[in-house]
Tab-separated table of C-alpha atoms in Angstrom:
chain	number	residue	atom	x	y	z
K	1	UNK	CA	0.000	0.000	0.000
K	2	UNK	CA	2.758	2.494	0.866
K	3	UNK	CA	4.387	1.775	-2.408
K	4	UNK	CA	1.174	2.471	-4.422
K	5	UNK	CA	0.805	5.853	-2.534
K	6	UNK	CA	4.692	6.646	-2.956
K	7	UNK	CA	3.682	5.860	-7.123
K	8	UNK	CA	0.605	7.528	-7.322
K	9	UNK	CA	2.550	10.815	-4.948
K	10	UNK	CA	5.090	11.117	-7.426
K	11	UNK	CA	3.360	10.942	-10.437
K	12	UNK	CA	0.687	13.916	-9.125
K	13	UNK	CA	4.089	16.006	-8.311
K	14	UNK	CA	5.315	14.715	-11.915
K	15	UNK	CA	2.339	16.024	-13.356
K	16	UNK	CA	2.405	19.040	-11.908
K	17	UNK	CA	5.844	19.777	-12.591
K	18	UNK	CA	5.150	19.233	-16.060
K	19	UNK	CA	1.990	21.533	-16.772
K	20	UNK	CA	3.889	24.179	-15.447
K	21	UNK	CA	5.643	24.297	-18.189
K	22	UNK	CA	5.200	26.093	-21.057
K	23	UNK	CA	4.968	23.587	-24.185
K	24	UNK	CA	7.443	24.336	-26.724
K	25	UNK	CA	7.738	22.137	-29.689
K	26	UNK	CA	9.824	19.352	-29.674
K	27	UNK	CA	13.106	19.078	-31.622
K	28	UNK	CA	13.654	16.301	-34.389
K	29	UNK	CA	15.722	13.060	-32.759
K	30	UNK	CA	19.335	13.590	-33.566
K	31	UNK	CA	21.943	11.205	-34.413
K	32	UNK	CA	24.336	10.274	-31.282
K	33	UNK	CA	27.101	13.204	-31.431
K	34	UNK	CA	29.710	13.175	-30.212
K	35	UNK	CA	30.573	14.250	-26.406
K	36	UNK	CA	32.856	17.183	-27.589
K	37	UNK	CA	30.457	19.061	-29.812
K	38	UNK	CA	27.385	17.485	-28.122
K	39	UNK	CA	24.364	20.578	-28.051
K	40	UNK	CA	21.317	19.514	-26.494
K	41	UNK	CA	17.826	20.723	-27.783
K	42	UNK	CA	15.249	22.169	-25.594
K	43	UNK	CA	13.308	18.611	-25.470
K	44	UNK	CA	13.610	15.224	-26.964
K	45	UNK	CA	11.712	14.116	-30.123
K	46	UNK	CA	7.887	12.717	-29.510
K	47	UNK	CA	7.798	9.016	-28.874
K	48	UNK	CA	5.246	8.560	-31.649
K	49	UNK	CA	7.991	10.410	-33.952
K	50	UNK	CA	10.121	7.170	-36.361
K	51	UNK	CA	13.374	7.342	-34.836
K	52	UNK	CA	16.431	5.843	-36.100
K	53	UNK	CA	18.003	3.218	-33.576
K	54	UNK	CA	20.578	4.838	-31.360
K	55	UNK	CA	24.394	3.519	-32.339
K	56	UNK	CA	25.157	1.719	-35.628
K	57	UNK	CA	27.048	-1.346	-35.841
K	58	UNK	CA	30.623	-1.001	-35.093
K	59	UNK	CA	29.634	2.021	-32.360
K	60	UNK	CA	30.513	1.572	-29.413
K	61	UNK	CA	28.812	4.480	-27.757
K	62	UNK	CA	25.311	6.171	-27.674
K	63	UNK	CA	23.605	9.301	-25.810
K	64	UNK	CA	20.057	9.309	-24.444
K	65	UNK	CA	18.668	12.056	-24.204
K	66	UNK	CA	15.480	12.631	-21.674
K	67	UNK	CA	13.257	15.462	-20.946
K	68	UNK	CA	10.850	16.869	-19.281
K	69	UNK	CA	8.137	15.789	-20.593
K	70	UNK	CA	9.096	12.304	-19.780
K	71	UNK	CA	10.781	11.043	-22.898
K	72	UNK	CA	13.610	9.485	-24.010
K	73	UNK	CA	14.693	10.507	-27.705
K	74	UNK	CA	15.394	7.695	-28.872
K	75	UNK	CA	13.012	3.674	-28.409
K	76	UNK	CA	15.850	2.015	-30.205
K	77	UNK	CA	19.439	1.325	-28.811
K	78	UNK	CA	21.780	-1.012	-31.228
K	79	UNK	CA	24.869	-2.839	-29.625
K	80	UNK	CA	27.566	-4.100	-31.307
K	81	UNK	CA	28.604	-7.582	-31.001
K	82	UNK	CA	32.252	-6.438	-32.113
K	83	UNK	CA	32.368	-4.262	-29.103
K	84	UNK	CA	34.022	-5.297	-26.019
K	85	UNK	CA	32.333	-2.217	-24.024
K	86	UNK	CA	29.458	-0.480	-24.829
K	87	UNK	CA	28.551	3.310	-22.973
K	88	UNK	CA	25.408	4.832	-22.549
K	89	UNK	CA	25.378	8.455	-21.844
K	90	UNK	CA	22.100	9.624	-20.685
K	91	UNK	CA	21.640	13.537	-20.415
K	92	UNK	CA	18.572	15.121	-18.559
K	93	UNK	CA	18.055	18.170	-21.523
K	94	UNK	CA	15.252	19.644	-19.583
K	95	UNK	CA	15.483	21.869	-16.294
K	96	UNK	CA	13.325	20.153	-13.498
K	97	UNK	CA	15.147	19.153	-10.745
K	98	UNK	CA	15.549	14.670	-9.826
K	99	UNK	CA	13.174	15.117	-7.163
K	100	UNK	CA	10.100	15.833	-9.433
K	101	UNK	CA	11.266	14.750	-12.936
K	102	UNK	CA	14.297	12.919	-12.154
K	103	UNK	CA	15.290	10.281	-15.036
K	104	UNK	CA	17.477	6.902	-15.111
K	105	UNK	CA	18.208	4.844	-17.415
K	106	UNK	CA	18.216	0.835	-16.768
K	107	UNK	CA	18.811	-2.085	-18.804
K	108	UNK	CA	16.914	-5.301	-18.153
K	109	UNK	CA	15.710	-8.745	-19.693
K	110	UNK	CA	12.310	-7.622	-21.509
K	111	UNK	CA	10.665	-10.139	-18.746
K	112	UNK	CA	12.364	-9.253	-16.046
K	113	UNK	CA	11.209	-5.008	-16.578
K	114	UNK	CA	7.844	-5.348	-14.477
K	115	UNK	CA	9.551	-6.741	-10.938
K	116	UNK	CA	12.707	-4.350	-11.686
K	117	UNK	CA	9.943	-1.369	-11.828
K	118	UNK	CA	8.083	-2.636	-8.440
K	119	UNK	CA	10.976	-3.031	-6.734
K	120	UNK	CA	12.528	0.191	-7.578
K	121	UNK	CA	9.521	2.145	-6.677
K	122	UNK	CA	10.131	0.299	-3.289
K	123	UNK	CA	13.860	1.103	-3.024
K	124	UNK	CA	12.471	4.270	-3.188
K	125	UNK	CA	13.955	7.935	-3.677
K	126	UNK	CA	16.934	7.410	-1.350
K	127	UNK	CA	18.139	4.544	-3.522
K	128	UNK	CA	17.483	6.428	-7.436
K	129	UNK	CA	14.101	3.938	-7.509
K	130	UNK	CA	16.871	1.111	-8.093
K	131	UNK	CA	16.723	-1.934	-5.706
K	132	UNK	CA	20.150	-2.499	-4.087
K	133	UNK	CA	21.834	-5.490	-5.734
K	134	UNK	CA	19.278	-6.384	-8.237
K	135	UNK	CA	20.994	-9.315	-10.506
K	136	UNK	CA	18.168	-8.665	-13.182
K	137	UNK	CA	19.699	-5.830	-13.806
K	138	UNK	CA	22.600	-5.399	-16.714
K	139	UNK	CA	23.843	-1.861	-16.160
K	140	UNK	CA	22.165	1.738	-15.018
K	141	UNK	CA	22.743	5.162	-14.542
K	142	UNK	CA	22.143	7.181	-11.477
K	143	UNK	CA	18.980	8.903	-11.457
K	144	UNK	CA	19.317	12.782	-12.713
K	145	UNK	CA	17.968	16.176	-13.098
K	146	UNK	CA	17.955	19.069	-15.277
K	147	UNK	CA	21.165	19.603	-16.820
K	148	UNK	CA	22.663	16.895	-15.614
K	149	UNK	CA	24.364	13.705	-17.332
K	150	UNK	CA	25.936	10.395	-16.343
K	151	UNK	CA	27.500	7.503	-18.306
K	152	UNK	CA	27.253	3.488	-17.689
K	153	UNK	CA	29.553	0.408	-19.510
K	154	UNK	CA	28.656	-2.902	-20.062
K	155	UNK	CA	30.069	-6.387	-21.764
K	156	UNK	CA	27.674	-6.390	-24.874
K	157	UNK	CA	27.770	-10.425	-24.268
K	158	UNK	CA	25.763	-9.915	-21.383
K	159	UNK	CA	23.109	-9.209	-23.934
K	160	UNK	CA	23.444	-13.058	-26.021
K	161	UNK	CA	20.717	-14.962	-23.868
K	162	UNK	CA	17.531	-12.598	-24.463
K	163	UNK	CA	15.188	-9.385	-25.357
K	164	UNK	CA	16.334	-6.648	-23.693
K	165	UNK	CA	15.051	-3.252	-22.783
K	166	UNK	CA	15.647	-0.147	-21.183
K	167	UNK	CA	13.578	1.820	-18.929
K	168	UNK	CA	13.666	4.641	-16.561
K	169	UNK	CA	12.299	3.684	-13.254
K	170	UNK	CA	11.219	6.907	-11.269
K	171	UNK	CA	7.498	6.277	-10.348
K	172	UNK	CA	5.178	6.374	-13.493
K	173	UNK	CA	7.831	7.373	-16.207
K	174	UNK	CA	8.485	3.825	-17.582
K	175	UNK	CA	5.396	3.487	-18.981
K	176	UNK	CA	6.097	6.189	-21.553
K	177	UNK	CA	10.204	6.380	-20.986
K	178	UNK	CA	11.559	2.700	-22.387
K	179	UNK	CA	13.042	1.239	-25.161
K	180	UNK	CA	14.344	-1.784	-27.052
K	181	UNK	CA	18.267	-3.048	-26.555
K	182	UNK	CA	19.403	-4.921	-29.838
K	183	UNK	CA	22.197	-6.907	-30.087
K	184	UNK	CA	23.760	-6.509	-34.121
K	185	UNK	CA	26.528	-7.960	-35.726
């Protein structure tokens, strides 16, 4: 019961955040650039936009970008099989603080994503809405704010046995913040 109050809290004070806000369109997806000449738009692209998947084969790296108005700009993410580390950078392009529309980014098995979500919401705020020592999880970031950015690795062969996805887990933004993880040659 306390968990389903701490969800449906957060998602009122999400909500409110956001319609505070005044709506600007959003910006097309753009390609991963690089970190050096990287310029963030305003907000990430519509989830009903076609976007290309993030990384190509032989890339090694990707950036995420999330806003918001709880998006991720890209539903795609392509890993290389050729790589022997793979980095995520996600980047929070919008200006509300973590504590009302903080964002994460966290890889799971596709059937694992449900139980990773419960339990995070029960970790709670304290612990980024990420249960301590989950093994279902592959990799995540740290949950952010406006402005801010962080960066996870992983061992693309930790992606061989399964469908993957990735999600961010503060209360009430996977449902509209996840993604596919493909593993390519």
């Amino acid at each position: 019961m306390k968990a389903y109050l701490a969800l449906i809290s957060a998602a009122v004070i999400g909500l409110a955040a956001c319609s505070q806000e005044p709506s600007a369109p959003a910006a097309p997806a753009n390609e991963p650039a690089p970190a050096a000449e990287a310029s963030a738009p305003e907000e990430a692209a519509p989830a009903s936009e076609a976007a290309a998947p993030a990384a190509a084969a032989g890339n090694c790296e990707v950036i995420v970008e999330s806003s918001d108005a709880m998006q991720f700009n890209t539903k795609d993410i392509e890993v290389s099989k050729a790589c022997s580390e793979f980095t995520i950078t996600l980047k929070h392009v919008g200006t509300q603080p973590k504590a009302s529309m903080g964002h994460n980014l966290v890889i799971t098995k596709a059937e694992d994503q449900d139980g990773v979500f419960k339990d995070g919401v029960a970790a709670g705020p304290d612990a980024e809405y990420v249960k301590a020592g989950d093994e279902r999880i592959v990799a995540h970031t740290k949950l952010i704010g406006g402005g801010e950015e962080d960066t996870i690795k992983f061992d693309p062969a930790k992606l061989a046995d399964g469908s993957y996805k990735f999600a961010c887990t503060f209360p009430g933004h996977g449902a509209l913040m996840n993604g596919t993880i493909t593993l390519v040659d």
